[in-house]
């Protein structure tokens, strides 16, 4: 452990010197950034001393309270792209950005109503526990692991590339070093601190993010004399869209595309493994339910703040040539289009707030990446290694060892791909991540919980149909077919496949299940009622490990 | 032993009714949320002029508070769900658990 600490300190200090030579103005940012890293390492060190069993590693020993878990869930969901991406979307596109954000929000109530408690009652470490509760454990776990790993890897890659570019901008560190820094820090957190460290880093970051956003919004509102109408009037005056900046715009000119994106966002959330695993860290279903309520409160509040920031930036940033390359208003923003919120912090709060927000953005990336890696590692060690390969006979020690190898493996893959894809257009991964989550993980999970007649065969066929169709649709979509392969016209006209691939997965699952007359199918169906009892009342203490029907 | 308990609970009408009521409750709330959201998206796509109206003599359009309301209302509905589940369904569950010594 000490060796890794040293390594981290070396990387941090070497990057400091480099950043200092590139842009001497960033010292405030860098000292805050160092503080954030220091705090997270202390959290990890303390968590490592408490992490002994696999319960600790995967679920922090169910020791997280509803309020804490609410913050951690919010932290998992509010990635750097929420703060930076959404504020710049509103800055450039106006009201359309706000519409987009509502889609990011309404998935939370649905998740609460449909999933939260049942997840907690039926699962222990991963969402595959629920899928395989009454179905054939080996086969369904392979499916769930494939779904989880594809989602985790795509999302991880998106975050890594985003992280590299962001850190390069914020601190002037070289892209490759930035990616390696994020990768190594994340490895330390997850490997030594497990779920406990990951959760606490997430909580700290969520608090910092909410605090930073609140301060910045307060400064914005003060700038406009605490009148939203002044703010709107100034935005209308200064945006090249004029009054249209406050009206629904071109984003919804293609309603089917908008619908497909909404479906992907809403149901994709219920299939993101790093969000689902958060429900296993609380001690009972009541806390699971409450934690989503807290989480969605924080998230909704933050989304509204970020939209206000975007509208304020139109007047604060959009009229000041100092923020544009070569001082050309309406040209390219210094540091790229995602820097709106950061520039806004600099303009209204000076160097201190700029540094603070940059450090928070960095902490955000670290925390989200750590959560993703932990979700991927538990899918590999708990589902694939313990349950599929070893049929449950591996010792706890072996399983822990595999999970740590998996963390290292995922870390190396993330760093390597992050560096490899630096210059690639990877925007399509967003559609793919949510597409697969919504069309493979969600249908299988939902049917396993609610539909008596789902059989193993139906789940496998439906799940893989979801995965494959999502990949095929994304490959034929405009972003990949035209943007990456360079063909003239896309075969599939929409960027998000969910509207088509999700119903397809449901239909295939249902049809195959209904036609399934195998012996296994009878066992699968017979297990349902007992599963209902447990999903409502929770597992009995004496019965935690035992799975009734196999 | 535990299997027998679970089978007994399945047969219990109180349990059956509770599960049915709970599923229906969750389904209706989900439908309400999805309805509000897709109504909002639908208006924004097909009747954008409705959201583009300004509010009185202000510059602010109707769409702004509407988008914020979609977020706030769906959050409040989550709150209602949690309140009713805590007050009503959890109590029935506790009774059932005690009745069958299901711990």
XYZ file of C-alpha atoms in Angstrom:
653
model
C 0.000 0.000 0.000
C 2.740 2.451 0.932
C 4.432 1.790 -2.338
C 1.316 2.835 -4.191
C 0.948 5.915 -2.065
C 4.490 6.871 -2.900
C 3.858 6.249 -6.557
C 0.779 8.413 -6.459
C 2.621 11.188 -4.691
C 5.405 10.968 -7.250
C 2.927 11.192 -10.113
C 1.142 14.059 -8.471
C 4.317 15.979 -7.765
C 5.773 15.361 -11.200
C 2.564 16.527 -12.803
C 2.648 19.576 -10.592
C 6.039 20.634 -11.822
C 4.997 20.034 -15.393
C 1.806 21.974 -15.048
C 3.712 24.757 -13.394
C 5.995 25.096 -16.374
C 3.046 25.103 -18.778
C 0.780 27.572 -17.049
C 1.961 29.214 -13.852
C -1.478 30.697 -13.183
C -2.928 27.332 -12.191
C -1.342 27.125 -8.747
C -4.565 27.616 -6.850
C -6.194 24.933 -8.944
C -3.300 22.591 -8.425
C -3.116 23.010 -4.684
C -6.841 22.342 -4.411
C -6.460 19.385 -6.711
C -3.644 18.049 -4.500
C -5.874 18.534 -1.460
C -8.665 16.554 -3.088
C -6.287 13.733 -3.973
C -4.898 13.785 -0.445
C -8.364 13.581 1.107
C -9.364 10.680 -1.134
C -6.180 8.804 -0.272
C -6.824 9.245 3.437
C -10.359 7.948 2.948
C -8.948 4.956 1.094
C -6.388 4.295 3.787
C -9.009 4.352 6.512
C -11.408 2.239 4.458
C -8.669 -0.284 3.704
C -8.233 -0.943 7.417
C -11.918 -1.806 7.697
C -12.173 -3.874 4.532
C -11.597 -7.513 5.413
C -14.332 -9.704 3.989
C -15.882 -9.827 0.567
C -19.019 -8.209 2.029
C -16.850 -5.240 2.904
C -15.300 -5.168 -0.522
C -18.478 -5.450 -2.584
C -21.048 -3.696 -0.406
C -19.196 -1.944 2.433
C -20.734 -4.560 4.752
C -24.230 -3.007 4.271
C -23.048 -0.283 6.624
C -24.079 2.744 4.551
C -27.065 4.760 5.778
C -29.861 5.931 3.494
C -28.708 9.529 3.605
C -25.100 8.620 2.823
C -26.167 6.270 0.075
C -28.374 8.981 -1.379
C -25.343 11.218 -1.732
C -23.278 8.371 -3.154
C -25.927 7.509 -5.755
C -26.217 11.166 -6.681
C -22.426 11.236 -6.927
C -22.410 8.231 -9.227
C -24.921 9.874 -11.497
C -23.552 13.425 -11.513
C -20.443 12.882 -13.561
C -18.225 15.632 -14.879
C -20.371 15.661 -17.984
C -23.365 16.780 -15.927
C -21.640 19.887 -14.669
C -19.585 20.685 -17.756
C -21.603 19.066 -20.529
C -25.050 20.234 -19.510
C -23.989 23.788 -18.711
C -22.290 24.114 -22.088
C -25.264 22.536 -23.847
C -27.525 25.189 -22.354
C -24.918 27.820 -23.186
C -24.903 26.856 -26.865
C -28.399 25.500 -27.467
C -30.450 27.271 -24.809
C -33.743 25.711 -23.791
C -33.106 22.422 -25.614
C -30.460 21.661 -23.014
C -33.033 22.052 -20.278
C -35.417 19.645 -22.029
C -32.616 17.127 -22.337
C -31.961 17.326 -18.601
C -35.540 16.429 -17.666
C -35.016 13.089 -19.400
C -31.983 12.501 -17.253
C -34.143 13.032 -14.212
C -37.424 11.177 -14.673
C -35.644 7.840 -14.711
C -35.142 8.153 -10.947
C -38.757 7.910 -9.809
C -39.253 4.931 -12.130
C -36.214 3.236 -10.659
C -37.586 3.848 -7.167
C -41.043 2.473 -7.901
C -40.049 -0.529 -9.924
C -36.640 -1.651 -8.765
C -35.135 -0.167 -5.616
C -36.635 -2.379 -2.904
C -36.657 -5.583 -4.886
C -33.027 -5.076 -5.783
C -32.132 -4.821 -2.130
C -34.280 -7.743 -1.044
C -33.232 -10.192 -3.721
C -29.636 -9.267 -4.400
C -26.489 -9.445 -2.408
C -23.555 -8.166 -4.446
C -24.517 -7.680 -8.084
C -27.703 -7.395 -10.082
C -26.969 -10.818 -11.559
C -27.976 -12.197 -8.143
C -31.529 -11.139 -8.919
C -31.592 -12.402 -12.478
C -30.233 -15.780 -11.416
C -32.436 -16.073 -8.339
C -34.792 -18.667 -9.824
C -33.270 -19.050 -13.282
C -30.325 -21.258 -14.195
C -27.525 -19.516 -12.310
C -24.592 -20.217 -14.626
C -26.275 -19.242 -17.878
C -28.032 -16.129 -16.635
C -24.921 -14.934 -14.861
C -22.957 -15.178 -18.082
C -25.594 -13.020 -19.721
C -25.677 -10.504 -16.868
C -21.885 -10.351 -16.750
C -21.664 -9.714 -20.489
C -24.203 -6.930 -20.210
C -22.476 -5.425 -17.181
C -19.002 -5.586 -18.623
C -19.922 -4.043 -21.967
C -21.753 -1.219 -20.221
C -18.954 -0.705 -17.702
C -16.212 -0.741 -20.355
C -18.002 1.681 -22.682
C -18.803 4.060 -19.867
C -15.304 3.744 -18.445
C -13.755 4.538 -21.798
C -15.994 7.578 -22.194
C -14.989 8.793 -18.748
C -11.274 8.144 -19.259
C -11.067 10.040 -22.534
C -13.153 12.847 -21.050
C -10.942 12.840 -17.970
C -7.716 13.025 -19.964
C -8.954 15.937 -22.015
C -10.413 17.762 -19.044
C -7.336 17.426 -16.857
C -5.141 18.469 -19.732
C -7.215 21.621 -20.013
C -7.590 22.365 -16.338
C -4.103 21.730 -15.137
C -2.012 21.766 -18.284
C -0.892 18.156 -17.717
C -0.102 16.013 -20.747
C -3.073 13.877 -21.887
C -1.334 10.524 -21.423
C -0.097 11.397 -17.950
C -3.559 12.623 -17.049
C -5.139 9.326 -18.117
C -2.521 7.334 -16.237
C -2.967 9.488 -13.147
C -6.708 8.924 -13.120
C -6.219 5.207 -13.771
C -3.667 4.742 -10.994
C -5.585 6.712 -8.389
C -8.732 4.786 -9.228
C -6.808 1.506 -8.897
C -5.617 2.477 -5.435
C -9.092 3.462 -4.262
C -10.868 0.377 -5.490
C -8.207 -2.207 -4.830
C -7.488 -1.214 -1.238
C -10.619 0.559 -0.161
C -13.254 -1.460 -2.003
C -16.833 -0.300 -1.758
C -16.303 1.618 1.474
C -13.662 3.898 -0.025
C -15.533 4.189 -3.314
C -18.701 5.197 -1.491
C -17.021 7.761 0.740
C -15.116 9.308 -2.146
C -18.424 9.517 -3.960
C -20.050 11.186 -0.943
C -17.241 13.727 -0.509
C -17.339 14.534 -4.173
C -21.118 14.885 -4.249
C -20.985 17.312 -1.327
C -18.214 19.325 -2.982
C -20.070 19.369 -6.278
C -23.344 20.497 -4.697
C -21.501 23.121 -2.681
C -19.546 24.430 -5.675
C -22.673 24.512 -7.836
C -24.648 26.341 -5.171
C -21.957 28.982 -4.639
C -21.593 29.547 -8.346
C -25.351 29.812 -8.873
C -25.581 32.261 -5.989
C -22.890 34.414 -7.630
C -24.731 34.219 -10.962
C -28.013 35.263 -9.418
C -26.286 38.130 -7.612
C -24.822 39.221 -10.926
C -28.379 39.585 -12.223
C -29.720 41.188 -9.026
C -31.478 37.952 -8.035
C -33.962 38.221 -10.870
C -34.422 35.266 -13.187
C -36.149 37.592 -15.606
C -33.061 39.805 -15.798
C -31.025 36.688 -16.393
C -33.359 35.542 -19.171
C -33.495 38.991 -20.741
C -29.718 39.212 -20.787
C -29.504 35.737 -22.327
C -31.968 36.701 -25.048
C -30.016 39.880 -25.746
C -26.637 38.177 -25.911
C -27.326 34.827 -27.564
C -27.318 34.666 -31.338
C -30.613 32.722 -31.194
C -32.318 35.732 -29.607
C -35.698 34.962 -28.054
C -35.426 31.432 -29.471
C -32.868 30.624 -26.800
C -35.789 30.290 -24.369
C -37.905 28.139 -26.694
C -37.857 24.482 -27.779
C -35.501 24.287 -30.697
C -34.065 21.969 -33.294
C -33.183 19.145 -30.889
C -36.783 17.959 -31.008
C -37.232 18.418 -34.750
C -36.814 14.657 -35.007
C -39.308 13.363 -32.435
C -38.461 9.687 -32.935
C -34.808 10.337 -32.227
C -35.795 12.303 -29.130
C -38.136 9.515 -28.036
C -35.471 6.867 -28.527
C -32.984 8.889 -26.510
C -35.542 9.390 -23.727
C -36.350 5.684 -23.595
C -32.652 4.877 -23.493
C -32.054 7.322 -20.651
C -35.073 6.326 -18.587
C -34.729 2.572 -18.773
C -30.980 2.555 -19.231
C -30.544 3.875 -15.711
C -32.258 0.752 -14.382
C -29.582 -1.289 -16.153
C -26.399 0.545 -15.171
C -24.478 -1.875 -12.935
C -22.597 0.804 -10.999
C -25.878 2.452 -10.017
C -27.634 -0.835 -9.238
C -24.839 -2.028 -6.962
C -25.390 1.001 -4.725
C -28.612 -0.588 -3.516
C -26.704 -3.441 -1.937
C -24.736 -1.146 0.372
C -27.683 -0.291 2.628
C -29.019 -2.626 5.262
C -32.670 -3.000 4.205
C -35.244 -2.194 1.564
C -36.593 0.791 3.437
C -33.184 2.425 3.293
C -32.850 1.502 -0.380
C -36.086 3.307 -1.093
C -35.177 6.328 0.985
C -31.739 6.602 -0.548
C -33.164 7.050 -4.046
C -35.420 9.759 -2.698
C -32.439 11.636 -1.267
C -30.408 10.969 -4.394
C -33.057 12.236 -6.777
C -33.541 15.330 -4.628
C -29.848 16.179 -4.901
C -29.772 15.353 -8.596
C -32.864 17.393 -9.453
C -31.580 20.356 -7.474
C -28.205 20.145 -9.171
C -29.695 19.828 -12.665
C -31.745 22.963 -12.168
C -28.650 24.786 -10.873
C -26.587 23.703 -13.849
C -29.242 24.934 -16.276
C -29.276 28.328 -14.542
C -25.491 28.379 -14.840
C -25.742 27.695 -18.567
C -28.191 30.533 -19.119
C -26.136 32.905 -16.988
C -22.999 32.014 -18.905
C -24.610 33.211 -22.143
C -24.342 36.758 -20.840
C -21.273 36.474 -18.620
C -19.028 34.416 -20.888
C -20.667 35.015 -24.244
C -20.011 38.752 -24.163
C -16.428 38.668 -22.948
C -13.787 38.232 -25.672
C -11.254 37.231 -23.015
C -12.801 33.736 -22.934
C -12.561 33.156 -26.668
C -9.620 32.015 -28.742
C -7.989 35.101 -30.263
C -10.693 37.206 -28.617
C -13.270 36.477 -31.322
C -16.756 36.518 -29.767
C -18.827 33.548 -30.860
C -15.714 31.738 -32.013
C -14.103 28.865 -30.171
C -14.039 28.981 -26.382
C -10.620 28.814 -24.802
C -10.071 25.222 -23.738
C -12.977 23.895 -25.804
C -16.734 23.955 -25.667
C -16.980 22.066 -22.365
C -15.265 24.810 -20.378
C -18.313 27.046 -19.918
C -18.871 26.267 -16.231
C -15.161 26.560 -15.456
C -14.879 29.944 -17.204
C -17.990 31.064 -15.386
C -16.415 30.158 -12.067
C -13.313 32.149 -13.010
C -15.339 35.138 -14.142
C -17.568 35.349 -11.067
C -15.540 33.782 -8.280
C -11.986 34.522 -9.284
C -9.088 32.142 -9.214
C -10.171 30.464 -5.989
C -13.548 29.327 -7.288
C -11.972 28.378 -10.612
C -9.466 26.207 -8.802
C -12.118 24.761 -6.552
C -14.440 23.846 -9.383
C -11.610 22.335 -11.405
C -10.601 20.190 -8.454
C -14.227 19.137 -7.968
C -14.523 18.209 -11.639
C -11.416 16.089 -11.228
C -12.738 14.418 -8.078
C -15.961 13.731 -9.959
C -14.158 11.845 -12.657
C -12.121 9.861 -10.144
C -15.167 8.868 -8.152
C -17.257 7.823 -11.141
C -14.389 5.855 -12.640
C -13.807 4.099 -9.321
C -17.483 3.163 -9.045
C -17.496 1.758 -12.559
C -14.381 -0.275 -11.975
C -15.776 -1.755 -8.791
C -18.987 -2.718 -10.615
C -16.959 -4.393 -13.358
C -14.669 -6.167 -10.909
C -17.541 -7.586 -8.871
C -19.187 -8.856 -12.048
C -15.959 -10.666 -12.939
C -15.080 -12.045 -9.503
C -18.495 -12.704 -7.979
C -20.529 -13.687 -11.031
C -18.056 -15.061 -13.507
C -15.362 -16.558 -11.286
C -17.217 -17.613 -8.152
C -20.624 -18.572 -9.497
C -19.976 -19.643 -13.088
C -16.441 -21.052 -13.167
C -16.130 -22.353 -9.611
C -19.858 -23.088 -9.127
C -19.713 -21.375 -5.751
C -16.848 -23.466 -4.381
C -14.109 -20.836 -4.393
C -12.952 -19.618 -0.992
C -13.477 -16.049 0.029
C -9.750 -15.485 -0.216
C -9.634 -16.704 -3.812
C -12.622 -14.591 -4.758
C -11.063 -11.498 -3.208
C -7.819 -12.164 -5.049
C -9.670 -12.488 -8.347
C -11.593 -9.295 -7.704
C -8.352 -7.403 -7.137
C -6.833 -8.864 -10.291
C -9.990 -7.814 -12.095
C -9.574 -4.274 -10.775
C -5.999 -4.156 -12.045
C -7.066 -5.657 -15.371
C -9.883 -3.163 -15.824
C -7.549 -0.352 -14.794
C -4.973 -1.342 -17.398
C -7.636 -1.708 -20.084
C -9.085 1.680 -19.142
C -5.697 3.415 -19.278
C -4.637 1.717 -22.524
C -7.933 2.389 -24.296
C -8.061 5.888 -22.880
C -4.713 6.652 -24.491
C -5.539 4.776 -27.688
C -8.835 6.570 -28.257
C -7.580 10.075 -27.487
C -8.298 11.460 -30.924
C -11.246 9.229 -31.775
C -14.812 10.412 -31.847
C -16.331 8.230 -29.150
C -19.623 10.046 -28.690
C -21.421 6.925 -29.951
C -20.404 5.093 -26.772
C -22.984 7.100 -24.858
C -25.795 5.738 -27.015
C -24.288 2.275 -26.819
C -23.942 2.335 -23.029
C -27.499 3.402 -22.393
C -28.775 1.346 -25.324
C -27.330 -1.892 -23.950
C -28.278 -1.063 -20.376
C -31.866 -0.418 -21.481
C -32.159 -3.313 -23.909
C -30.181 -6.118 -22.268
C -29.888 -5.540 -18.529
C -33.193 -3.822 -17.904
C -35.620 -6.193 -19.719
C -34.090 -9.301 -18.180
C -34.024 -7.778 -14.717
C -37.563 -6.477 -15.023
C -39.030 -9.723 -16.344
C -37.149 -11.771 -13.764
C -38.719 -9.646 -11.018
C -42.252 -9.357 -12.329
C -43.107 -12.026 -14.851
C -43.799 -15.515 -13.625
C -43.306 -17.212 -16.964
C -39.812 -15.952 -17.707
C -37.538 -18.939 -18.237
C -33.788 -19.261 -18.480
C -33.959 -19.772 -22.210
C -36.174 -16.723 -22.645
C -33.846 -14.550 -20.570
C -30.761 -15.675 -22.496
C -32.348 -15.182 -25.911
C -33.905 -11.863 -24.980
C -30.791 -10.557 -23.253
C -28.437 -11.404 -26.074
C -30.928 -10.077 -28.625
C -30.818 -6.821 -26.679
C -27.019 -6.694 -26.601
C -26.550 -7.625 -30.256
C -29.325 -5.450 -31.628
C -28.095 -2.449 -29.621
C -24.573 -2.919 -30.992
C -25.799 -3.436 -34.572
C -28.124 -0.421 -34.452
C -25.392 1.791 -33.018
C -22.941 0.569 -35.662
C -25.424 1.555 -38.371
C -26.351 4.886 -36.754
C -25.252 8.267 -38.118
C -22.525 8.753 -35.481
C -20.746 5.514 -36.382
C -21.782 4.660 -39.949
C -21.229 8.205 -41.200
C -19.013 9.662 -38.477
C -16.555 6.783 -37.999
C -16.824 4.583 -41.109
C -17.299 7.544 -43.416
C -20.274 6.274 -45.466
C -22.616 8.818 -46.891
C -25.941 7.754 -45.394
C -26.673 5.940 -42.174
C -28.709 2.737 -42.454
C -30.301 3.300 -39.067
C -31.260 6.966 -38.762
C -31.233 7.367 -34.955
C -28.342 7.753 -32.552
C -29.910 5.890 -29.685
C -31.152 2.364 -30.390
C -33.311 1.897 -27.275
C -36.703 2.597 -28.860
C -36.192 -0.409 -31.131
C -33.785 -2.717 -29.343
C -35.563 -2.643 -25.981
C -38.986 -3.786 -27.255
C -37.194 -6.340 -29.404
C -35.495 -7.797 -26.341
C -38.802 -7.881 -24.457
C -40.630 -9.565 -27.330
C -37.942 -12.200 -27.849
C -37.753 -12.918 -24.108
C -41.511 -13.342 -23.853
C -41.952 -15.438 -26.982
C -39.068 -17.778 -26.214
C -40.218 -18.140 -22.591
C -43.774 -18.940 -23.608
C -42.622 -21.583 -26.061
C -40.128 -23.060 -23.624
C -41.321 -26.521 -22.516
C -38.012 -27.733 -21.075
C -37.507 -29.197 -17.621
C -35.577 -26.139 -16.572
C -38.498 -23.935 -17.564
C -40.727 -25.741 -15.071
C -38.222 -25.117 -12.284
C -37.882 -21.475 -13.322
C -41.629 -20.906 -13.179
C -42.061 -22.811 -9.940
C -39.548 -20.574 -8.212
C -41.426 -17.380 -8.871
C -43.844 -17.287 -5.970
C -41.156 -17.879 -3.444
C -39.156 -15.121 -5.072
C -42.131 -12.790 -4.620
C -42.166 -13.526 -0.895
C -38.543 -12.721 -0.618
C -38.691 -9.660 -2.827
C -41.375 -8.238 -0.561
C -40.241 -9.347 2.858
C -36.497 -9.651 2.368
C -34.338 -12.669 3.005
C -34.442 -14.440 6.339
C -31.245 -13.999 8.295
C -30.619 -17.739 8.496
C -31.252 -18.056 4.812
C -29.054 -15.369 3.317
C -26.642 -17.539 1.413
C -29.092 -20.215 0.385
C -30.822 -19.884 -2.916
C -33.977 -21.984 -2.816
C -34.435 -23.456 -6.254
C -31.636 -24.847 -8.355
C -38.538 -25.157 7.447
C -38.022 -21.799 5.829
C -39.431 -23.107 2.590
C -42.642 -24.099 4.338
C -42.936 -20.655 5.828
C -42.561 -19.080 2.436
C -45.179 -21.375 0.926
C -47.536 -20.520 3.763
C -47.010 -16.821 3.164
C -47.709 -17.211 -0.536
C -51.123 -18.671 0.318
C -51.941 -15.891 2.746
C -54.605 -13.611 1.270
C -53.284 -10.623 3.148
C -49.927 -11.093 1.473
C -51.449 -11.662 -1.937
C -53.578 -8.541 -1.684
C -50.653 -6.511 -0.448
C -48.433 -7.582 -3.374
C -51.178 -6.890 -5.868
C -51.948 -3.485 -4.380
C -48.291 -2.569 -4.210
C -47.619 -3.539 -7.820
C -50.639 -1.614 -8.974
C -49.584 1.395 -6.902
C -46.057 1.367 -8.336
C -47.410 0.890 -11.847
C -49.804 3.824 -11.621
C -47.190 6.158 -10.225
C -44.775 5.113 -13.000
C -47.470 5.757 -15.592
C -48.171 9.189 -14.105
C -44.481 10.110 -14.230
C -44.028 8.822 -17.776
C -47.232 10.596 -18.810
C -46.035 13.934 -17.404
C -42.643 13.550 -19.031
C -43.834 12.444 -22.451
C -46.555 15.080 -22.394
C -43.821 17.644 -21.843
C -41.598 16.195 -24.586
C -44.613 15.870 -26.881
C -45.588 19.496 -26.403
C -41.986 20.562 -26.944
C -41.782 18.566 -30.192
C -45.208 19.144 -31.719
C -46.517 22.355 -30.161
C -43.335 24.250 -29.263
C -45.221 27.551 -29.487
C -47.074 26.625 -26.268
C -43.825 26.553 -24.343
C -42.458 29.555 -26.208
C -45.125 31.943 -24.849
C -43.721 34.574 -22.562
C -45.192 35.006 -19.126
C -47.047 38.295 -19.062
C -44.694 41.178 -19.689
C -41.648 39.150 -18.735
C -38.988 37.757 -21.044
C -39.083 34.358 -19.365
C -41.000 31.771 -21.377
C -43.545 29.333 -19.963
C -41.210 26.515 -20.903
C -38.646 27.404 -18.255
C -40.741 26.842 -15.131
C -42.399 23.902 -16.932
C -39.112 22.031 -17.312
C -38.252 22.736 -13.691
C -41.746 21.606 -12.683
C -41.334 18.277 -14.471
C -38.299 17.651 -12.280
C -39.879 18.925 -9.064
C -43.223 17.140 -9.529
C -41.606 13.810 -10.296
C -39.497 14.220 -7.189
C -42.562 14.986 -5.088
C -44.328 11.925 -6.475
C -41.329 9.877 -5.360
C -41.860 11.386 -1.935
C -45.531 10.367 -1.964
C -44.552 6.840 -2.932
C -42.115 6.604 -0.061
C -44.569 8.069 2.432
C -47.370 5.683 1.505
C -45.058 2.682 1.346
C -43.649 3.473 4.771
C -47.031 4.154 6.320
C -49.124 1.483 4.707
C -47.297 -1.364 2.982
C -44.421 -1.638 5.408
C -46.874 -2.042 8.266
C -48.591 -4.980 6.557
C -45.198 -6.497 5.852
C -44.186 -6.160 9.480
C -47.409 -7.848 10.567
C -46.851 -10.702 8.158
C -43.271 -11.114 9.275
C -44.337 -11.267 12.900
C -47.178 -13.635 12.152
C -44.897 -16.132 10.424
C -41.801 -15.354 12.480
C -40.069 -14.598 9.225
C -36.854 -12.922 10.270
